Coordinates of C-alpha atoms in Angstrom, one line a residue:
X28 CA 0.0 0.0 0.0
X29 CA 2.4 2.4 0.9
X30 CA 4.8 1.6 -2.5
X31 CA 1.1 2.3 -4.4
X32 CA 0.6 5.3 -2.3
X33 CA 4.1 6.6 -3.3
X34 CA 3.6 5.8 -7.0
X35 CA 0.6 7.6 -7.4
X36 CA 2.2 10.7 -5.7
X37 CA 5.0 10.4 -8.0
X38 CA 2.5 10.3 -11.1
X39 CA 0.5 13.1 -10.2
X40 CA 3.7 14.9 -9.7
X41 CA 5.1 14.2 -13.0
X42 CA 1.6 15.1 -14.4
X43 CA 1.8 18.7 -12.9
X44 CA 5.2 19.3 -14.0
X45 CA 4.3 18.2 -18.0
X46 CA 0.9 20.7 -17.7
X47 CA 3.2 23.5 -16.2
X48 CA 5.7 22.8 -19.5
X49 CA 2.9 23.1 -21.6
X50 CA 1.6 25.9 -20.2
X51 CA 5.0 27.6 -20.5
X52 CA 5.3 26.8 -24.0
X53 CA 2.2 28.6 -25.1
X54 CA 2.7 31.5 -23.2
X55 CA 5.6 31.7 -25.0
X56 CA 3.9 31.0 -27.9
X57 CA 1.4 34.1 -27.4
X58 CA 4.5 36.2 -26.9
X59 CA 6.3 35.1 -29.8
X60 CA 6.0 38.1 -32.8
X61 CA 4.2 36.5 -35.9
X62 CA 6.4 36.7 -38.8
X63 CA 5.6 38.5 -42.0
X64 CA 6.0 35.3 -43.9
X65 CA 2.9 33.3 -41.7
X66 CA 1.0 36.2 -42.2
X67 CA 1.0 36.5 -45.4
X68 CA 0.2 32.3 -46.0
X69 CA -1.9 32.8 -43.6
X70 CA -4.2 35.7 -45.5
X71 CA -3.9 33.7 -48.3
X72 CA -4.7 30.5 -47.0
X73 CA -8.2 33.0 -45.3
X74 CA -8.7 33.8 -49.3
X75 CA -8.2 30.3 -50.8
X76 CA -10.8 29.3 -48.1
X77 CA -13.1 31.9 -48.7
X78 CA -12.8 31.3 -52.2
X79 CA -13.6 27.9 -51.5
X80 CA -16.5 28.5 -49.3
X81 CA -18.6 30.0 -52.5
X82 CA -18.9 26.2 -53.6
X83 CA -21.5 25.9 -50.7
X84 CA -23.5 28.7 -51.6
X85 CA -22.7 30.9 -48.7
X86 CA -21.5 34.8 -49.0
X87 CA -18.6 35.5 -46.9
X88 CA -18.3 39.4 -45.6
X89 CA -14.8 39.2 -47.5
X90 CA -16.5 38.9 -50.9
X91 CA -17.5 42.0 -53.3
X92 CA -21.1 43.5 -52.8
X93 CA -23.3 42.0 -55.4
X94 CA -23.8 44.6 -58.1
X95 CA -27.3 46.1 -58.9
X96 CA -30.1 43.8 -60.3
X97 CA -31.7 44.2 -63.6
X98 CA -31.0 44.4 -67.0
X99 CA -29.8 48.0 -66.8
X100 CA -27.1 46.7 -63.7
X101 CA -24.1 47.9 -63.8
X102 CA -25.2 51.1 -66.5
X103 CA -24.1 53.5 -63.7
X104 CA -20.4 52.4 -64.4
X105 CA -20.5 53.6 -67.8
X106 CA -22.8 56.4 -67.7
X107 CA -21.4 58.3 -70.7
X108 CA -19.0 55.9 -73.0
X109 CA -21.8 55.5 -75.3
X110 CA -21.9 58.6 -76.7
X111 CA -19.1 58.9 -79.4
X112 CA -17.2 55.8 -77.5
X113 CA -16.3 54.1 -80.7
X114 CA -15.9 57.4 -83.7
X115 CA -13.7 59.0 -81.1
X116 CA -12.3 55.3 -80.3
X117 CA -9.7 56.9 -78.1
X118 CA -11.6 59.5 -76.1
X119 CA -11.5 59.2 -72.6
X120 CA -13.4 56.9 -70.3
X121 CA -15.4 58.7 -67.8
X122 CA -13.9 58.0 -64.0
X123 CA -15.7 55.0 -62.3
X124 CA -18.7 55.7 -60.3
X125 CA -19.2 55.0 -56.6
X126 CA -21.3 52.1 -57.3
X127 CA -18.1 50.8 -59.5
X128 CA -15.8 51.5 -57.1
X129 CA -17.5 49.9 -53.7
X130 CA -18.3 46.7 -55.8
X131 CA -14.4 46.5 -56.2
X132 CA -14.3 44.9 -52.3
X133 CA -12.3 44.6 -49.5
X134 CA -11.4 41.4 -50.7
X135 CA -10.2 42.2 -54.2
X136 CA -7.7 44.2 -52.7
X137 CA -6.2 40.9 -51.6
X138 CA -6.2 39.0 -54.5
X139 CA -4.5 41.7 -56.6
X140 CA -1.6 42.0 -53.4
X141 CA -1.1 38.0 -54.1
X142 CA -1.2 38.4 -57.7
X143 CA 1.5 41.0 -58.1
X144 CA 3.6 38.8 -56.0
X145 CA 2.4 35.7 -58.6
X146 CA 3.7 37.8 -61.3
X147 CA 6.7 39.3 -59.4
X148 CA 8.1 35.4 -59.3
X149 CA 8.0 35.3 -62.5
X150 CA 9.9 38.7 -63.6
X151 CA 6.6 40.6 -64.7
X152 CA 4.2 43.3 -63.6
X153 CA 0.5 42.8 -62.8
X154 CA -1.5 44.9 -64.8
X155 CA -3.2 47.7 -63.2
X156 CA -6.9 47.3 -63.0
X157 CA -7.6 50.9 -64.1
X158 CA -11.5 50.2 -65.3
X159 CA -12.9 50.0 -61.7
X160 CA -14.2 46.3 -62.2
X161 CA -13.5 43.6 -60.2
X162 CA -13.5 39.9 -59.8
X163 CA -11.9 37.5 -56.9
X164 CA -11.6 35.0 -59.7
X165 CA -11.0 37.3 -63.3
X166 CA -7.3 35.0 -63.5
X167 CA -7.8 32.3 -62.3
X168 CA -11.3 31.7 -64.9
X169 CA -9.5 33.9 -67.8
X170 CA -12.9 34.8 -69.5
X171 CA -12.8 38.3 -69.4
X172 CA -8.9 39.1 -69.7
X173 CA -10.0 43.3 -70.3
X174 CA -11.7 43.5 -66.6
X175 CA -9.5 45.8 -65.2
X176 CA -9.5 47.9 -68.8
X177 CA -11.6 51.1 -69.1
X178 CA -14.3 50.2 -71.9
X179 CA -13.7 52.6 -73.6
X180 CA -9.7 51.7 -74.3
X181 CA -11.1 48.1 -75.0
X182 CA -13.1 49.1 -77.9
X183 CA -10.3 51.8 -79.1
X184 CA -7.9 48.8 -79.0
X185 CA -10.4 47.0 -80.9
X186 CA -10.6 48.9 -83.6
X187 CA -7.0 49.6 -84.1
X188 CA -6.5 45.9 -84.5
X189 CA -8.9 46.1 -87.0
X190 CA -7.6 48.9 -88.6
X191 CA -4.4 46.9 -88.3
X192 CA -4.6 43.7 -89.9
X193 CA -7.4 44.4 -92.7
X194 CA -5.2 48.0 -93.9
X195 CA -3.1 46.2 -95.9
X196 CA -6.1 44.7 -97.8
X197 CA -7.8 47.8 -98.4
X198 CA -7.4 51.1 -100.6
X199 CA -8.4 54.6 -100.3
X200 CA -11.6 54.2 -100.9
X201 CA -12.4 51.5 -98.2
X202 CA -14.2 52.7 -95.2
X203 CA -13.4 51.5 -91.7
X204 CA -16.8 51.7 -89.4
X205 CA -16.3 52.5 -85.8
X206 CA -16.9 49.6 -83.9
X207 CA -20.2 49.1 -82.3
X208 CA -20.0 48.8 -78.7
X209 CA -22.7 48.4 -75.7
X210 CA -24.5 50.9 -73.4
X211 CA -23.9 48.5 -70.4
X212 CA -21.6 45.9 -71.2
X213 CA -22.4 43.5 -68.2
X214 CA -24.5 40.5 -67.3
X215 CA -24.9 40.3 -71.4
X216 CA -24.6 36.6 -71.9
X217 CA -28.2 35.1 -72.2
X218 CA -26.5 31.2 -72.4
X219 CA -24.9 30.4 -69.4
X220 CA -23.3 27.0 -68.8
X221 CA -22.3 25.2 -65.5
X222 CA -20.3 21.7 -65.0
X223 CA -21.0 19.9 -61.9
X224 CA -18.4 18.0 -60.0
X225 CA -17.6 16.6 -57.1
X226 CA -15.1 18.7 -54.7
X227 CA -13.7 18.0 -51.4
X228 CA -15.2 15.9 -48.8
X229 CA -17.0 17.9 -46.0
X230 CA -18.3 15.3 -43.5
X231 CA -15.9 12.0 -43.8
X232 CA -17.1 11.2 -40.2
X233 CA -20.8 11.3 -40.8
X234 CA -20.2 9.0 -43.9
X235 CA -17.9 6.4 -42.1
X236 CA -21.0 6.4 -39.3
X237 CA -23.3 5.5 -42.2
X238 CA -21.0 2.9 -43.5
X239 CA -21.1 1.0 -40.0
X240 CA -24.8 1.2 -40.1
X241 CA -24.8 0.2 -43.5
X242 CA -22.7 -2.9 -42.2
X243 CA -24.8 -3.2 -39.1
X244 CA -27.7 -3.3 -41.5
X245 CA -26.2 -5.6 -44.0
X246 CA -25.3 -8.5 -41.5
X247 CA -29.0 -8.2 -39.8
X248 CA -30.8 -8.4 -43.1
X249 CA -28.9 -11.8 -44.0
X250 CA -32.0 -14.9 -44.0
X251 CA -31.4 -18.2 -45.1
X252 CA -27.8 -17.5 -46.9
X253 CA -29.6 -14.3 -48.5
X254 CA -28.2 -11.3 -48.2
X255 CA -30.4 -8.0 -48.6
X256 CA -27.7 -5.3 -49.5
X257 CA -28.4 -2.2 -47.2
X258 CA -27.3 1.4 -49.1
X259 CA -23.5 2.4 -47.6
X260 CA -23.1 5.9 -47.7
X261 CA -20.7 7.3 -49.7
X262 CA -18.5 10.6 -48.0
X263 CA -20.0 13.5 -48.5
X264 CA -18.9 15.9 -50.7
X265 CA -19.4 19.4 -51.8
X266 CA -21.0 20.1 -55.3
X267 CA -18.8 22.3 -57.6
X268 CA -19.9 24.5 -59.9
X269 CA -18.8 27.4 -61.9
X270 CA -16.9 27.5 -65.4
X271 CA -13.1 25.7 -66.0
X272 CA -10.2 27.8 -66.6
X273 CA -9.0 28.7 -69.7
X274 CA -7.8 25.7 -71.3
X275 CA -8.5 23.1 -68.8
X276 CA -11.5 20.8 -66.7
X277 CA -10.7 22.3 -63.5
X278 CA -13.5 23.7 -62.5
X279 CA -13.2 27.7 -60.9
X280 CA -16.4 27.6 -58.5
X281 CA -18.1 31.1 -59.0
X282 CA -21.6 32.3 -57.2
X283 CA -21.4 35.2 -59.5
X284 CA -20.4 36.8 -62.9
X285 CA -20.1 40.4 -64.2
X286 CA -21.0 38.5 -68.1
X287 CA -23.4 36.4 -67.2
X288 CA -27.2 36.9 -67.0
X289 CA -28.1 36.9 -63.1
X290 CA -31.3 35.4 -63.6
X291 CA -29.5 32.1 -65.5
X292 CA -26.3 32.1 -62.9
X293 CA -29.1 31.8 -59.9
X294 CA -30.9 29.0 -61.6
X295 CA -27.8 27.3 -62.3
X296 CA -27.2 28.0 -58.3
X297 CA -30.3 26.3 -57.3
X298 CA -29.9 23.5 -59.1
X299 CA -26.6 23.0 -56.8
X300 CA -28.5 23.1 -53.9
X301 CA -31.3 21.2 -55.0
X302 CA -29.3 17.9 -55.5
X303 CA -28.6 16.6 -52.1
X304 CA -31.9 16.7 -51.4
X305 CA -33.1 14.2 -54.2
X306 CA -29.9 12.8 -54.2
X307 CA -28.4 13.6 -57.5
X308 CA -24.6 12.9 -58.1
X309 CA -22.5 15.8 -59.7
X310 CA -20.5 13.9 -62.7
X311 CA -17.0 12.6 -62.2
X312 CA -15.5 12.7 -65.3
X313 CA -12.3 10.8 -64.2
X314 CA -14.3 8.2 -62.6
X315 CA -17.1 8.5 -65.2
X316 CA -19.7 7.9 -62.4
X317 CA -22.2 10.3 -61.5
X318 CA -25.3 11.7 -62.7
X319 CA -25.8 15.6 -63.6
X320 CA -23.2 16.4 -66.1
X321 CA -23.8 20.0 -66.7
X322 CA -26.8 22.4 -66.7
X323 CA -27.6 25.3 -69.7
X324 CA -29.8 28.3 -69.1
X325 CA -31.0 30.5 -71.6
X326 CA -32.6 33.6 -71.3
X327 CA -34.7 35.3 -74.0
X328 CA -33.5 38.5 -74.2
X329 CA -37.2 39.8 -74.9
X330 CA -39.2 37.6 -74.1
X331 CA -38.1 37.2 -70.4
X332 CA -38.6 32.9 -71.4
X333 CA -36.1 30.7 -70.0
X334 CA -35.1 27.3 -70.9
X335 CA -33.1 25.0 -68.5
X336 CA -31.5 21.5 -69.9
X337 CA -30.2 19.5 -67.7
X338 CA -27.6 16.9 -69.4
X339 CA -27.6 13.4 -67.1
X340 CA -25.2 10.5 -67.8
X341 CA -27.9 8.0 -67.9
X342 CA -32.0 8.2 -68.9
X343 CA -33.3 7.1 -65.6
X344 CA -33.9 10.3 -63.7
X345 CA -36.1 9.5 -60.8
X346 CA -38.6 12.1 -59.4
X347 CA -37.2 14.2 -62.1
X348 CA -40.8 16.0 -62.7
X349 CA -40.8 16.5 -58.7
X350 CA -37.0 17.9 -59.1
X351 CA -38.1 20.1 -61.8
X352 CA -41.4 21.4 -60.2
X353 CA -39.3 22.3 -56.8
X354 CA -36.6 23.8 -59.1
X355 CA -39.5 26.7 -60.9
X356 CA -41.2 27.1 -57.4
X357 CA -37.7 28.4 -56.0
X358 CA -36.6 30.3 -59.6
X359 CA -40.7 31.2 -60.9
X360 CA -38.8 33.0 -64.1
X361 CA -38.6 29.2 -65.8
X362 CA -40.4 28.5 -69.0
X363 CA -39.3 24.9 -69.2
X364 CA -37.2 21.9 -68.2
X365 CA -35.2 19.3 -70.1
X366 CA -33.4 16.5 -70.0
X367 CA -30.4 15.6 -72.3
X368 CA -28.7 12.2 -72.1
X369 CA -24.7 12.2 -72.5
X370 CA -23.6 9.5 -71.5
X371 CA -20.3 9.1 -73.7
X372 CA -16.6 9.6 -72.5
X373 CA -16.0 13.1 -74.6
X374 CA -16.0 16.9 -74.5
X375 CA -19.1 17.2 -76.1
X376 CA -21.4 19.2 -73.5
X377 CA -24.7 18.3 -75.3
X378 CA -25.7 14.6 -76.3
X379 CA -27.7 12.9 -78.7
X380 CA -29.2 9.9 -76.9
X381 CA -32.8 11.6 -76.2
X382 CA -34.1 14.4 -74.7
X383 CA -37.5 15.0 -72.8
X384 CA -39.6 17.6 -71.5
X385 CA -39.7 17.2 -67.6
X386 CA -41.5 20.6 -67.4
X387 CA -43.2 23.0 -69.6
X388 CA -42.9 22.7 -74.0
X389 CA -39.6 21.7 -74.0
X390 CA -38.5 25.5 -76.1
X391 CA -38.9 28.8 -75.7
X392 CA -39.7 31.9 -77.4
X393 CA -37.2 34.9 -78.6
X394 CA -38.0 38.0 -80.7
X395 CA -34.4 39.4 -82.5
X396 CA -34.8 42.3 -85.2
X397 CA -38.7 42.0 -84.8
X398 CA -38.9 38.0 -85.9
X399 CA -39.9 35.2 -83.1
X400 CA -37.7 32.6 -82.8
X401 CA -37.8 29.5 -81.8
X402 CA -34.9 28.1 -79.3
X403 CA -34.4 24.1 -78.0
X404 CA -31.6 22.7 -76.2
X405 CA -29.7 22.2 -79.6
X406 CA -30.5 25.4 -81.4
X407 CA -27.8 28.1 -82.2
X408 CA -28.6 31.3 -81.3
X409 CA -26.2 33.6 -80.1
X410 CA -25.1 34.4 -76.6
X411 CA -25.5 38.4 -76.7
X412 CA -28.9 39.5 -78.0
X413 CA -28.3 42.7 -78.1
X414 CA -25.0 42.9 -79.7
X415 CA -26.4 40.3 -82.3
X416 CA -29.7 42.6 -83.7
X417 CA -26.8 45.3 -83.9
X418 CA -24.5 42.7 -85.8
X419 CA -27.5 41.6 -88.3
X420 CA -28.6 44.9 -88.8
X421 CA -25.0 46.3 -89.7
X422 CA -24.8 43.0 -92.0
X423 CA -28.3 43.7 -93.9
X424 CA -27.4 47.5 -94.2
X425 CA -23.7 47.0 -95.7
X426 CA -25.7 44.4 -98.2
X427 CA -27.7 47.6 -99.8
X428 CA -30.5 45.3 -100.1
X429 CA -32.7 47.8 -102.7
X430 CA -35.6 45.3 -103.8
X431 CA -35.2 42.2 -106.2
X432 CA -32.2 40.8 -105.3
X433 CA -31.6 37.3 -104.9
X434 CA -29.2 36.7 -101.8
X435 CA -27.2 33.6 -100.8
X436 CA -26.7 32.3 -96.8
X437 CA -24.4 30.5 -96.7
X438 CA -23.7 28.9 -93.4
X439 CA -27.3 30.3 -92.5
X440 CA -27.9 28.3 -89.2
X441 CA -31.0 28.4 -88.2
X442 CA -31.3 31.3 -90.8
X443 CA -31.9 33.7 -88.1
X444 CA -29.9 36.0 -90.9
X445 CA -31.2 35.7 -94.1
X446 CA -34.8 35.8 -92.2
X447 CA -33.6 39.3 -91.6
X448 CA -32.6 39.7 -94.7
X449 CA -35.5 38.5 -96.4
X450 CA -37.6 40.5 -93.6
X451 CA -35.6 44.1 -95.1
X452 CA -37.0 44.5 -98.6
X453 CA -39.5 44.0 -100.9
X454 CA -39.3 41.4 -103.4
X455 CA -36.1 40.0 -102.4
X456 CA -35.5 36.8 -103.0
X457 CA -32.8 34.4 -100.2
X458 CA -31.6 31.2 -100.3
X459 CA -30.1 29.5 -97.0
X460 CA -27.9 26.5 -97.0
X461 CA -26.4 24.7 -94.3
X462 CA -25.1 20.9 -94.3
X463 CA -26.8 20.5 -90.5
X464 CA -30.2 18.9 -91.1
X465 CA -31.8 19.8 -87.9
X466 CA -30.7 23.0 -88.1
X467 CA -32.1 23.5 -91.2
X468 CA -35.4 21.8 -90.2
X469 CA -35.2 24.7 -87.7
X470 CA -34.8 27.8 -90.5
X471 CA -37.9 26.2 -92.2
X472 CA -40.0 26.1 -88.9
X473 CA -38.8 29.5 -87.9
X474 CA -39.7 31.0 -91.5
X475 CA -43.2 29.5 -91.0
X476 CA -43.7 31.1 -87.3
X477 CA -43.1 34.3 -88.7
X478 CA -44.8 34.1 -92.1
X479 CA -41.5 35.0 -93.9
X480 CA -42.7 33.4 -97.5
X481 CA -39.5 35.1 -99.7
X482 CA -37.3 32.8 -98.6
X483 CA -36.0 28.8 -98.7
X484 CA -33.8 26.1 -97.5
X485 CA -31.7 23.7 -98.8
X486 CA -29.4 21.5 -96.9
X487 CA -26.3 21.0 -98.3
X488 CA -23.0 21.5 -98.3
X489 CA -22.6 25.7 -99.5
X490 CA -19.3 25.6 -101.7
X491 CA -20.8 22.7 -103.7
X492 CA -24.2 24.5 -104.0
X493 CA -22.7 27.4 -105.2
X494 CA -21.1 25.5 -107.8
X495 CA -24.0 23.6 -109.0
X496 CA -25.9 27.0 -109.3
X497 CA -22.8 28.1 -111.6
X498 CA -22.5 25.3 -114.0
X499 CA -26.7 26.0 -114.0
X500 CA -25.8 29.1 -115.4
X501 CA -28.0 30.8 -112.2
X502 CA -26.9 34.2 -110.8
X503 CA -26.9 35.7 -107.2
X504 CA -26.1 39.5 -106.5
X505 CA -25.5 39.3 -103.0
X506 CA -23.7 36.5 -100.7
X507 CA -24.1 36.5 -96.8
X508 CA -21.5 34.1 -95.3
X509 CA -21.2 34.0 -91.7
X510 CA -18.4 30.9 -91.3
X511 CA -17.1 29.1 -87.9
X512 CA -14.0 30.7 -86.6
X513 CA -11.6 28.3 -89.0
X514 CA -12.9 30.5 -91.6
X515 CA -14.1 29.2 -95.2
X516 CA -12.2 26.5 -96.9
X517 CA -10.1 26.9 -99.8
X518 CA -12.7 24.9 -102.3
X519 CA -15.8 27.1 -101.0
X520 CA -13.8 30.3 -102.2
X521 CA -13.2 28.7 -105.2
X522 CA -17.2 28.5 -105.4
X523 CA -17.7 32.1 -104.5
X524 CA -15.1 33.5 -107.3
X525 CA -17.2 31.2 -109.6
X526 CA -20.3 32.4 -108.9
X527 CA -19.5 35.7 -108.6
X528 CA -21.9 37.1 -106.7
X529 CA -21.6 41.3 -107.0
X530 CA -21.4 41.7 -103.3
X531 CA -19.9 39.3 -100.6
X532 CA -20.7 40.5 -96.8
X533 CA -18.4 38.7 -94.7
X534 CA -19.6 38.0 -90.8
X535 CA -16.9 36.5 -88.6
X536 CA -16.1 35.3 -85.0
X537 CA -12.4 35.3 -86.0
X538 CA -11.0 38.4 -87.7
X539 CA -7.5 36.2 -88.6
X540 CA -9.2 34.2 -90.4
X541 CA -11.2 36.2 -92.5
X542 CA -8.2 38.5 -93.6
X543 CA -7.1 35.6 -95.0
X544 CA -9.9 34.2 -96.8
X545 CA -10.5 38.1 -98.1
X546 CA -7.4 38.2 -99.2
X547 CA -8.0 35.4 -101.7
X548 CA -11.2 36.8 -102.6
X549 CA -9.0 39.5 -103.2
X550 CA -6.9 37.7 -105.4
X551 CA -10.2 36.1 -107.4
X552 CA -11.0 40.1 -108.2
X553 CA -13.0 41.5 -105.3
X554 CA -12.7 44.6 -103.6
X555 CA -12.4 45.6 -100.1
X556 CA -15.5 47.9 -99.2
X557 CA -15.9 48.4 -95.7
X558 CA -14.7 47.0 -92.5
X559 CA -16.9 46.9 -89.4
X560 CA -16.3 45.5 -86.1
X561 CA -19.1 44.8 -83.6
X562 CA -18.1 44.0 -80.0
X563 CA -19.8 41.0 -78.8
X564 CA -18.1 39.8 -76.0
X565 CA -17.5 42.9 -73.6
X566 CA -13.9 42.1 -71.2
X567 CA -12.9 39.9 -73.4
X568 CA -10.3 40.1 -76.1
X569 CA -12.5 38.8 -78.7
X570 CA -14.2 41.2 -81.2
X571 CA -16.5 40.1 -84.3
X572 CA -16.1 42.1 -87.6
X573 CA -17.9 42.5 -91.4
X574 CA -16.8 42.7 -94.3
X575 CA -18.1 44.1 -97.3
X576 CA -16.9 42.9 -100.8
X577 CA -17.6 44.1 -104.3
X578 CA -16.8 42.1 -107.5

């Protein structure tokens, strides 16, 4: 008793001396000065978690105020540029408003401190953001690499590119437009896109609970050497959702855009939240498991319509209708709901193994340049409304379109186009080809809907068309090609220059491209006209431009 007695004296001494050590240490701890170093990982690790945090939905007080709502958001910041912005194309940009500069943020502040000392490693200078804008993930997405650019240098640098690569093509005569630029170039994209993945895990120790009940479950439910499998819960992970970086599948998880329309990016939030409770798995690409792939909202930019498609790897969707009907009751502003089935190992965002309604008529309604269209899951129509009527317009105008002519679109889509076209002028006669079948099946149905009779479709491929209307002996005074951004191939400009339609009016996504090809028509005995860019995509270095040929 009394060798116990002494042992447990001795342990409880040896216990107070080990808590007065550890108390020491983190006194001394407290005391000790934080270096610069750990402060600075440690603000960054606060804004890689913050960033982090948006994949749950949540709005830290770090993050940038959300701009106004509505379609006019975000008009304050440019109160002004309008006016002359693109004749003068190097006038001055008026100084940012209040409303510009608060929605900068605390926090953006931060991310451009970490991302001059990004580019300091690497021997360069970060580029000051001088426009006012701000967002805590412009480099890390790379979508709109002119953010930090006043407008109104974006569209001056616009044009002098312009100006730049289609001078040597032209002559004295040739007139170079001011490029078209927007009143309020934000939240302009009406088709906005979202992958869904899975992130990290957030509650491992829930899950493993479940699997133990799971096994629990499992060895209860066996009955005469049968074994009735009970559901093992898989870890828990967050939902990502957002757009990938430039050039890549990693996903950069954004609750909001300064492009895209707010009324699409909140949809495309609910859905996020919406799938733990009917338990819907976000796609793993790697694993190829998983059952939301991606969602697409589009907006109608008149009509108000939206349509959401949901693309599943698989057709079984239970208490799909119930998913859809929960998703309109949180977001009222949806038209419809579909379902596209991809279930093949590829890039391809859309897929062509079925599609159903789960909610409304499956489509929805646009008006652009006073025609209705109509727009599915599949349909192109572009992604900036507004800039397009001011593209198609501009196109229409520079075809001089005076009553009679017959008129060739080429490439025509859906023939949103040479509708317009053949919606301009009396008596005028177009023709639109395209080698897509449904999307010709589409031109027809949309000529029908709006009573246009002066026009017709054929598919086919365009270069050979043209050709067979040559040997045929036919004639066409004005061609409307609006190619994809690898620009027309060498055999359909051998079409055109045999042809020879009077006027060629060039549309393109890809200015590069289209110096070259005019520079063959060039060659074949065309002459430069006119040269007009139209900026389409706002912050971004991208610019779309016509041309306007005469034979």
């Amino acid at each position: 008793m009394a060798d116990e007695a002494k042992q447990r004296k001795t342990s409880t001494a040896h216990e107070k001396a080990k808590a007065a050590a550890r108390a020491k240490r983190l006194e001394r701890a407290k005391r000790k000065p934080k270096t610069k170093a750990k402060s600075s990982a440690k603000k960054a690790t606060a804004t890689d978690s913050a960033a982090l945090s948006k994949t749950t939905g949540g709005h830290d007080a770090a993050r940038p105020k959300a701009p106004a709502k509505g379609r006019n958001a975000g008009r304050s910041a440019f109160e002004g540029q309008r006016g002359g912005q693109a004749k003068a194309a190097g006038k001055h940009r008026a100084a940012p408003s209040g409303a510009a500069k608060k929605q900068a943020g605390v926090r953006s502040q931060s991310l451009d401190e970490r991302e001059a000392a990004a580019f300091a490693s690497l021997g360069e200078e970060a580029p000051a953001n001088r426009s006012g804008l701000s967002c805590p993930v412009e480099r890390a997405c790379g979508a709109c690499q002119l953010l930090g650019v006043p407008y109104a240098e974006q569209l001056a640098d616009k044009q002098r590119r312009m100006e730049e690569l289609f001078g040597p093509l032209a002559d004295e005569k040739t007139a170079f437009c001011p490029i078209e630029g927007m009143e309020s170039p934000l939240y302009y994209r009406n088709k906005v896109m979202s992958p869904y993945a899975p992130g990290r895990v957030i509650s491992q120790d829930r899950a493993r609970e479940g699997m133990r009940r799971a096994d629990r479950g499992t060895e209860a439910a066996r009955d005469g050497g049968r074994m009735h499998h009970a559901r093992r819960e898989k870890p828990r992970r967050e939902i990502l959702c957002g757009m990938y970086a430039a050039g890549t599948h990693r996903i950069i998880p954004t609750d909001e855009c300064l492009l895209e329309n707010q009324t699409a990016k909140r949809i495309l939030l609910a859905i996020r939240q919406l799938m733990p409770k009917f338990r819907i798995e976000p796609y793993d690409e790697d694993a190829l498991e998983g059952f939301l792939r991606h969602a697409i909202v589009r907006v109608g930019h008149e009509s108000g319509e939206v349509l959401v498609t949901l693309v599943t790897n698989g057709e079984r969707f239970p208490g799909s209708r119930n998913f859809a009907r929960e998703l309109v009751k949180r977001c009222p502003e949806i038209t419809t709901v579909v379902q596209n089935v991809n279930t093949q190992n590829t890039n391809a965002v859309l897929g062509h193994e079925g599609e159903r309604a789960l909610y409304g008529p499956g489509f929805i309604l646009d008006t652009l340049c006073g025609l209705s269209f109509r727009i599915s899951s599949h349909s192109f129509y572009q992604v900036n409304a507004v800039q397009t009527e001011v593209l198609y317009r501009r196109a229409v105008e520079m075809a001089r379109l005076s009553g009679g002519e017959t008129v060739l679109d080429a490439y025509c889509g859906t023939g949103t186009i040479g509708l317009v076209a053949a919606n301009s002028a009396a008596d005028v006669r177009v023709i639109g080809v395209d080698n897509v079948a449904s999307a010709i099946a589409d031109a027809r149905e949309n000529a029908a809907h709006n009573g246009v009779e002066n026009v017709e479709f054929a598919t086919a491929d365009a270069g050979a068309f043209m050709r067979e209307m040559a040997v045929r002996g036919e004639h066409v005074d004005v061609l409307l090609m609006d190619p994809p951004r690898a620009g027309a191939s060498e055999e359909f400009l051998r079409a055109v220059a045999a042809l020879k339609p009077r006027r060629v009016v060039y549309i393109s996504c890809n200015p590069d491209t289209q110096a070259r090809d005019v520079s063959v028509l060039k060659d074949a005995g065309y002459r430069l006209t006119a040269v007009c860019p139209v900026d389409m995509f706002p912050h971004t270095a991208h610019v779309e431009n016509i041309c306007a040929l005469e034979g």
